[in-house]
Short mmCIF file of C-alpha atoms in Angstrom, two decimals:
data_model
loop_
_atom_site.label_atom_id
_atom_site.label_comp_id
_atom_site.label_asym_id
_atom_site.label_seq_id
_atom_site.Cartn_x
_atom_site.Cartn_y
_atom_site.Cartn_z
CA MET A 1 76.82 -23.10 -124.48
CA THR A 2 75.13 -22.06 -121.21
CA PHE A 3 77.02 -21.85 -117.94
CA ARG A 4 75.14 -24.91 -116.63
CA SER A 5 76.10 -26.92 -119.72
CA PHE A 6 79.71 -25.80 -119.33
CA LEU A 7 79.76 -27.03 -115.71
CA PHE A 8 78.26 -30.36 -116.79
CA VAL A 9 80.90 -30.87 -119.50
CA LEU A 10 83.69 -29.86 -117.13
CA THR A 11 82.46 -32.22 -114.42
CA PHE A 12 82.12 -35.09 -116.89
CA SER A 13 85.62 -34.45 -118.26
CA LEU A 14 87.16 -34.46 -114.79
CA ALA A 15 85.32 -37.67 -113.89
CA ALA A 16 86.48 -39.33 -117.09
CA THR A 17 90.08 -38.27 -116.41
CA GLN A 18 89.88 -39.65 -112.89
CA ALA A 19 88.37 -42.91 -114.11
CA ALA A 20 91.14 -43.35 -116.65
CA ALA A 21 93.77 -42.78 -113.97
CA ILE A 22 92.42 -45.14 -111.30
CA CYS A 23 94.95 -47.47 -109.67
CA ASN A 24 93.21 -50.29 -107.80
CA LYS A 25 96.08 -50.68 -105.36
CA ARG A 26 95.71 -52.28 -101.92
CA PHE A 27 98.38 -53.69 -99.62
CA LEU A 28 98.40 -57.49 -99.70
CA ASN A 29 97.25 -58.94 -96.38
CA PRO A 30 99.71 -61.79 -95.60
CA ILE A 31 97.20 -63.60 -93.38
CA THR A 32 93.82 -63.55 -95.11
CA GLU A 33 94.78 -63.11 -98.78
CA ILE A 34 97.29 -65.96 -99.11
CA CYS A 35 96.39 -69.49 -100.22
CA TRP A 36 98.21 -71.11 -97.33
CA ASP A 37 97.57 -74.72 -98.32
CA CYS A 38 99.68 -73.97 -101.43
CA ILE A 39 102.73 -74.67 -99.26
CA PHE A 40 101.92 -78.38 -99.66
CA PRO A 41 103.06 -80.98 -100.48
CA ILE A 42 105.98 -80.92 -98.04
CA SER A 43 108.46 -83.74 -98.50
CA ILE A 44 111.27 -85.30 -96.47
CA GLY A 45 113.20 -87.44 -98.87
CA GLY A 46 110.70 -89.61 -100.69
CA LEU A 47 107.95 -89.14 -98.07
CA SER A 48 105.36 -86.52 -98.96
CA LEU A 49 102.67 -84.80 -96.88
CA SER A 50 99.77 -83.03 -98.58
CA ILE A 51 96.83 -81.17 -97.05
CA GLY A 52 93.97 -79.56 -98.94
CA ALA A 53 93.65 -79.55 -102.72
CA SER A 54 95.74 -82.07 -104.64
CA ARG A 55 98.50 -80.29 -106.58
CA PRO A 56 101.37 -81.66 -108.65
CA ASP A 57 104.90 -81.59 -107.25
CA THR A 58 108.38 -81.61 -108.73
CA ASP A 59 110.73 -84.55 -108.15
CA ASN A 60 112.43 -84.80 -104.76
CA GLN A 61 115.50 -86.67 -103.61
CA SER A 62 114.38 -90.14 -102.54
CA PHE A 63 116.95 -90.58 -99.75
CA PRO A 64 116.11 -88.43 -96.69
CA LEU A 65 119.69 -87.59 -95.68
CA CYS A 66 121.98 -85.16 -97.47
CA ILE A 67 125.43 -83.66 -96.97
CA CYS A 68 126.58 -80.21 -98.05
CA PRO A 69 130.26 -79.58 -98.74
CA GLY A 70 132.31 -77.52 -96.34
CA VAL A 71 134.80 -77.80 -93.51
CA PRO A 72 133.45 -79.77 -91.82
CA PRO A 73 130.74 -81.14 -94.19
CA ARG A 74 127.20 -80.29 -93.07
CA PRO A 75 124.67 -83.12 -92.82
CA GLY A 76 120.93 -82.53 -92.93
CA LEU A 77 117.52 -83.66 -94.11
CA ALA A 78 116.52 -83.36 -97.77
CA ILE A 79 113.23 -81.48 -97.63
CA GLY A 80 111.04 -79.85 -100.23
CA LEU A 81 108.21 -77.34 -99.90
CA TRP A 82 106.52 -74.54 -101.81
CA GLU A 83 107.18 -71.04 -100.48
CA PRO A 84 105.48 -67.70 -101.26
CA ALA A 85 108.60 -65.99 -102.55
CA ARG A 86 107.87 -63.28 -105.14
CA LEU A 87 105.19 -60.71 -105.99
CA VAL A 88 104.46 -59.26 -109.41
CA ASP A 89 102.33 -56.19 -110.19
CA VAL A 90 100.82 -56.01 -113.68
CA ALA A 91 99.45 -52.49 -114.04
CA ASN A 92 97.51 -50.77 -116.78
CA GLU A 93 99.16 -47.44 -115.99
CA PRO A 94 102.67 -46.34 -114.95
CA GLY A 95 103.42 -46.08 -111.26
CA CYS A 96 100.60 -48.32 -109.99
CA PHE A 97 102.06 -50.63 -107.33
CA VAL A 98 99.05 -52.89 -107.08
CA ASN A 99 100.14 -55.27 -104.31
CA MET A 100 101.86 -52.60 -102.23
CA GLY A 101 98.91 -50.20 -101.95
CA PHE A 102 100.35 -47.02 -103.44
CA ASP A 103 101.02 -45.29 -106.73
CA MET A 104 103.58 -42.71 -107.81
CA ASP A 105 104.24 -40.33 -110.66
CA PHE A 106 107.44 -41.23 -112.51
CA GLY A 107 107.25 -38.07 -114.59
CA LEU A 108 109.85 -37.97 -117.36
CA LEU A 109 111.38 -41.23 -116.12
CA SER A 110 108.27 -43.13 -117.17
CA LEU A 111 109.18 -44.38 -120.64
CA GLY A 112 105.86 -45.92 -121.58
CA LYS A 113 102.17 -46.25 -120.78
CA SER A 114 100.07 -49.36 -120.68
CA SER A 115 97.30 -49.66 -123.23
CA ALA A 116 95.00 -51.98 -125.12
CA SER A 117 95.33 -51.62 -128.87
CA GLN A 118 93.30 -52.81 -131.82
CA GLN A 119 95.39 -54.52 -134.47
CA ASN A 120 94.89 -56.35 -137.75
CA GLY A 121 91.21 -55.64 -138.10
CA GLY A 122 90.10 -56.82 -134.67
CA SER A 123 92.92 -58.87 -133.15
CA THR A 124 93.46 -57.17 -129.81
CA GLY A 125 96.85 -56.70 -128.17
CA SER A 126 97.83 -54.95 -124.96
CA SER A 127 100.88 -53.61 -123.17
CA TRP A 128 101.49 -53.37 -119.43
CA GLN A 129 103.85 -52.08 -116.78
CA ALA A 130 105.13 -54.53 -114.17
CA HIS A 131 107.05 -54.65 -110.90
CA TYR A 132 108.86 -57.58 -109.29
CA TYR A 133 109.40 -57.91 -105.53
CA PHE A 134 111.34 -60.24 -103.26
CA TYR A 135 108.67 -61.38 -100.79
CA PRO A 136 110.10 -63.84 -98.18
CA LEU A 137 106.79 -64.21 -96.37
CA ILE A 138 107.55 -67.47 -94.53
CA SER A 139 110.65 -65.97 -92.92
CA TRP A 140 108.68 -62.90 -91.81
CA LEU A 141 105.88 -64.84 -90.18
CA GLY A 142 108.04 -67.54 -88.61
CA VAL A 143 105.74 -70.21 -89.99
CA ILE A 144 108.69 -72.60 -90.27
CA VAL A 145 111.74 -72.65 -87.99
CA ASP A 146 113.92 -69.68 -88.94
CA GLY A 147 116.95 -70.67 -90.99
CA LEU A 148 115.69 -74.18 -91.71
CA CYS A 149 116.35 -73.80 -95.42
CA MET A 150 114.99 -70.41 -96.40
CA GLN A 151 117.26 -67.84 -97.95
CA ASN A 152 118.02 -64.85 -95.74
CA ALA A 153 116.32 -62.49 -98.19
CA GLN A 154 114.78 -59.16 -97.30
CA PHE A 155 111.76 -57.57 -98.89
CA ASP A 156 112.95 -55.60 -101.89
CA VAL A 157 111.69 -54.09 -105.12
CA ALA A 158 113.90 -55.90 -107.62
CA TYR A 159 112.56 -54.50 -110.90
CA ILE A 160 110.45 -51.55 -112.10
CA SER A 161 109.50 -51.62 -115.77
CA GLU A 162 108.72 -47.93 -116.11
CA ILE A 163 112.40 -46.96 -116.11
CA ASP A 164 113.59 -49.77 -118.38
CA PRO A 165 113.64 -48.84 -122.11
CA LEU A 166 113.94 -52.53 -123.12
CA TRP A 167 110.57 -53.31 -121.51
CA GLN A 168 108.81 -50.77 -123.70
CA ASP A 169 110.17 -51.96 -127.07
CA ALA A 170 109.97 -55.57 -128.28
CA GLU A 171 112.64 -55.08 -130.95
CA LEU A 172 115.06 -53.40 -128.58
CA ASN A 173 114.40 -56.16 -126.06
CA ASN A 174 116.00 -58.65 -128.48
CA LEU A 175 119.29 -57.54 -126.99
CA ILE A 176 118.61 -59.84 -124.03
CA ASN A 177 116.52 -62.52 -125.80
CA PRO A 178 117.98 -62.87 -129.33
CA GLU A 179 116.70 -66.46 -129.50
CA ALA A 180 113.13 -65.12 -129.79
CA ILE A 181 113.44 -65.18 -133.58
CA LEU A 182 113.72 -69.00 -133.48
CA PHE A 183 110.19 -69.32 -132.04
CA ALA A 184 108.42 -66.70 -134.17
CA ASN A 185 106.84 -69.30 -136.45
CA PRO A 186 103.52 -71.20 -136.55
CA ILE A 187 105.04 -74.58 -135.63
CA ALA A 188 106.66 -73.32 -132.42
CA GLN A 189 103.49 -71.44 -131.46
CA ALA A 190 101.25 -74.44 -132.15
CA ALA A 191 103.35 -76.52 -129.77
CA CYS A 192 102.21 -74.25 -126.93
CA SER A 193 98.76 -75.85 -127.10
CA ALA A 194 100.26 -79.02 -125.59
CA ASP A 195 101.66 -76.96 -122.72
CA CYS A 196 98.23 -75.38 -122.23
CA VAL A 197 96.52 -78.77 -121.99
CA GLN A 198 99.08 -80.16 -119.54
CA SER A 199 99.16 -77.16 -117.20
CA SER A 200 95.34 -76.95 -117.14
CA SER A 201 94.79 -80.64 -116.35
CA GLY A 202 96.35 -80.84 -112.90
CA ARG A 203 99.93 -81.45 -114.02
CA LEU A 204 103.12 -79.41 -114.12
CA PRO A 205 103.90 -77.40 -117.27
CA MET A 206 106.33 -78.70 -119.87
CA ASP A 207 109.80 -77.34 -119.14
CA SER A 208 110.97 -78.57 -122.54
CA LEU A 209 108.67 -75.98 -124.15
CA PHE A 210 110.45 -73.14 -122.38
CA TRP A 211 109.26 -70.57 -124.93
CA CYS A 212 105.59 -71.21 -124.07
CA THR A 213 103.43 -69.80 -121.32
CA GLY A 214 100.75 -72.45 -121.75
CA CYS A 215 97.33 -71.11 -122.69
CA GLY A 216 98.75 -67.59 -122.97
CA GLY A 217 100.92 -68.39 -125.98
CA SER A 218 104.57 -67.40 -126.23
CA ILE A 219 106.85 -66.03 -123.52
CA TYR A 220 108.87 -64.20 -126.18
CA PRO A 221 109.57 -61.36 -126.33
CA ILE A 222 110.08 -61.25 -122.57
CA GLN A 223 108.65 -57.76 -122.06
CA GLY A 224 105.29 -56.09 -121.52
CA ASP A 225 103.41 -56.75 -124.77
CA VAL A 226 100.62 -59.34 -125.09
CA SER A 227 99.84 -60.09 -128.72
CA ALA A 228 96.40 -61.68 -128.16
CA HIS A 229 94.46 -60.05 -125.33
CA VAL A 230 91.50 -62.23 -124.30
CA GLY A 231 90.89 -60.57 -120.94
CA GLY A 232 92.88 -58.82 -118.27
CA VAL A 233 93.39 -61.89 -116.06
CA MET A 234 94.88 -63.91 -118.91
CA ALA A 235 96.98 -61.01 -120.20
CA SER A 236 98.33 -60.20 -116.73
CA GLN A 237 99.17 -63.87 -116.17
CA VAL A 238 101.22 -63.84 -119.38
CA VAL A 239 103.01 -60.64 -118.38
CA ALA A 240 103.75 -62.02 -114.89
CA THR A 241 105.27 -65.13 -116.50
CA LYS A 242 107.32 -62.96 -118.84
CA MET A 243 108.54 -61.02 -115.83
CA VAL A 244 109.76 -64.21 -114.13
CA ALA A 245 111.46 -65.32 -117.36
CA ARG A 246 113.09 -61.89 -117.56
CA MET A 247 114.41 -62.17 -114.02
CA HIS A 248 115.95 -65.54 -114.88
CA ARG A 249 117.57 -64.03 -117.97
CA LEU A 250 119.03 -61.23 -115.84
CA LEU A 251 120.22 -63.85 -113.28
CA ILE A 252 118.07 -62.33 -110.54
CA ALA A 253 115.84 -65.43 -110.27
CA ARG A 254 117.56 -68.77 -109.66
CA GLN A 255 116.96 -72.50 -109.79
CA THR A 256 115.66 -73.78 -106.45
CA ALA A 257 113.82 -77.03 -107.32
CA SER A 258 116.47 -79.67 -107.94
CA ASP A 259 118.75 -82.13 -106.16
CA ARG A 260 121.60 -79.92 -107.30
CA ALA A 261 120.05 -76.95 -105.47
CA LEU A 262 119.89 -78.70 -102.08
CA CYS A 263 122.88 -76.86 -100.66
CA GLN A 264 122.84 -73.70 -102.76
CA THR A 265 120.54 -72.19 -105.37
CA ARG A 266 121.92 -72.16 -108.90
CA SER A 267 122.02 -69.71 -111.78
CA GLN A 268 119.42 -70.45 -114.44
CA PRO A 269 119.14 -68.01 -117.38
CA VAL A 270 116.18 -69.93 -118.87
CA ILE A 271 113.05 -70.22 -116.74
CA LYS A 272 112.16 -73.62 -115.28
CA LYS A 273 108.39 -73.25 -115.29
CA SER A 274 107.65 -76.30 -113.15
CA GLN A 275 109.20 -74.72 -110.04
CA TYR A 276 106.53 -71.99 -109.89
CA ARG A 277 102.86 -71.67 -109.03
CA MET A 278 100.81 -68.51 -109.59
CA GLN A 279 98.15 -67.10 -107.26
CA ILE A 280 96.11 -64.09 -108.34
CA THR A 281 95.94 -61.44 -105.60
CA ARG A 282 94.40 -58.36 -107.23
CA PRO A 283 91.73 -57.11 -107.84
CA ARG A 284 90.38 -60.03 -105.74
CA PRO A 285 92.56 -62.81 -104.34
CA LYS A 286 91.79 -66.48 -104.84
CA THR A 287 92.82 -68.37 -101.71
CA SER A 288 91.48 -71.91 -102.12
CA GLY A 289 90.95 -74.74 -104.58
CA ARG A 290 93.31 -76.54 -106.93
CA TYR A 291 93.84 -73.36 -108.94
CA GLY A 292 94.19 -71.13 -105.91
CA CYS A 293 97.78 -71.38 -107.08
CA GLY A 294 97.97 -72.96 -110.51
CA PRO A 295 101.02 -73.91 -112.56
CA ILE A 296 102.44 -71.44 -115.06
CA GLY A 297 100.30 -71.40 -118.21
CA PHE A 298 97.06 -72.78 -116.73
CA SER A 299 93.81 -71.59 -118.27
CA SER A 300 92.61 -68.36 -116.67
CA GLN A 301 88.99 -69.59 -116.87
CA PHE A 302 89.61 -71.29 -113.51
CA VAL A 303 90.16 -67.96 -111.73
CA ASP A 304 88.84 -65.08 -113.84
CA THR A 305 85.19 -64.99 -112.68
CA LEU A 306 84.40 -61.49 -111.33
CA ARG A 307 88.11 -60.60 -111.29
CA GLU A 308 88.10 -57.96 -113.99
CA PHE A 309 85.72 -55.02 -113.87
CA PRO A 310 85.76 -51.32 -114.83
CA PHE A 311 87.36 -48.59 -112.79
CA LYS A 312 88.61 -50.59 -109.77
CA GLY A 313 89.50 -53.92 -111.35
CA GLU A 314 91.77 -53.21 -114.31
CA SER A 315 95.25 -53.76 -112.80
CA PHE A 316 96.35 -57.12 -111.42
CA GLY A 317 98.63 -58.69 -108.85
CA TRP A 318 100.19 -62.16 -108.72
CA LEU A 319 101.95 -64.05 -105.93
CA LEU A 320 104.57 -66.56 -107.09
CA TRP A 321 104.92 -69.75 -105.09
CA ARG A 322 108.36 -71.29 -105.65
CA LYS A 323 109.41 -74.89 -105.03
CA ARG A 324 112.40 -75.07 -102.70
CA ASN A 325 114.55 -78.17 -102.19
CA CYS A 326 117.18 -77.84 -99.49
CA CYS A 327 119.40 -79.72 -97.09
CA ALA A 328 117.94 -78.55 -93.79
CA LEU A 329 119.66 -78.65 -90.43
#
């Protein structure tokens, strides 16, 4: 091999290594990259205000007045709105914080790497790393009167998959979702098609099918594997849903959309899918249209155009809009 050939091979090898290690991270702009009409509809009792695209809403208390227990009891207005509350990174490599704009080397603490794998003669699966953030954007920007009904939450990184051994192993993960074995059968999986149709037709997903993530198949096991990879947008949507389900199981996420949650959010170990909407933020955000923030399980064909591409478009970010019912002062 000549010296020139050696330099060519070395340069190509370094370029290939760099390409494999790319992290398409970029800090999420809270002004221009948020689908702000996703906050609607806003309700006061049974009255509802909607601006922009028509989106389904959860049930609200019909009577506009409410009272929270205490000494003395606290009266207020029963309001409901959708708030941008959580962020999820779904990365194809460890340490890529897609929505935050940085990456880090976890070294020996990184227990797994994301990959796409070929299985069963052509059926493609994939595995991903993920991060979950508290993201109280409305409180930061003062869009609504401070303290009206928002939780006094601070920005925080609540979960990092790279240092969790349960995230890397589906069998080990059964320690926190032992019921997964009940839904590992063709009948339970076929039922998810009904959830796919409902969530993709302008309606809320079916909470009764809590083991389904609509068009993405099953939520179980609630860790980073996707059994049928049909594109990065779809796979990342499934992983983001699994992450939310995992946070409910660990009692980090709570029930916020209910008459019973007017005065205080409630523990909910099983995800209530109808209280969430999902907006894709990375590689390119979608900030308008009915599926600017679609219900959990909606078909990714509504948002995946030009949102997955080599080198700088292989990791994904999602913003979770959460329905909040509260008794506001």
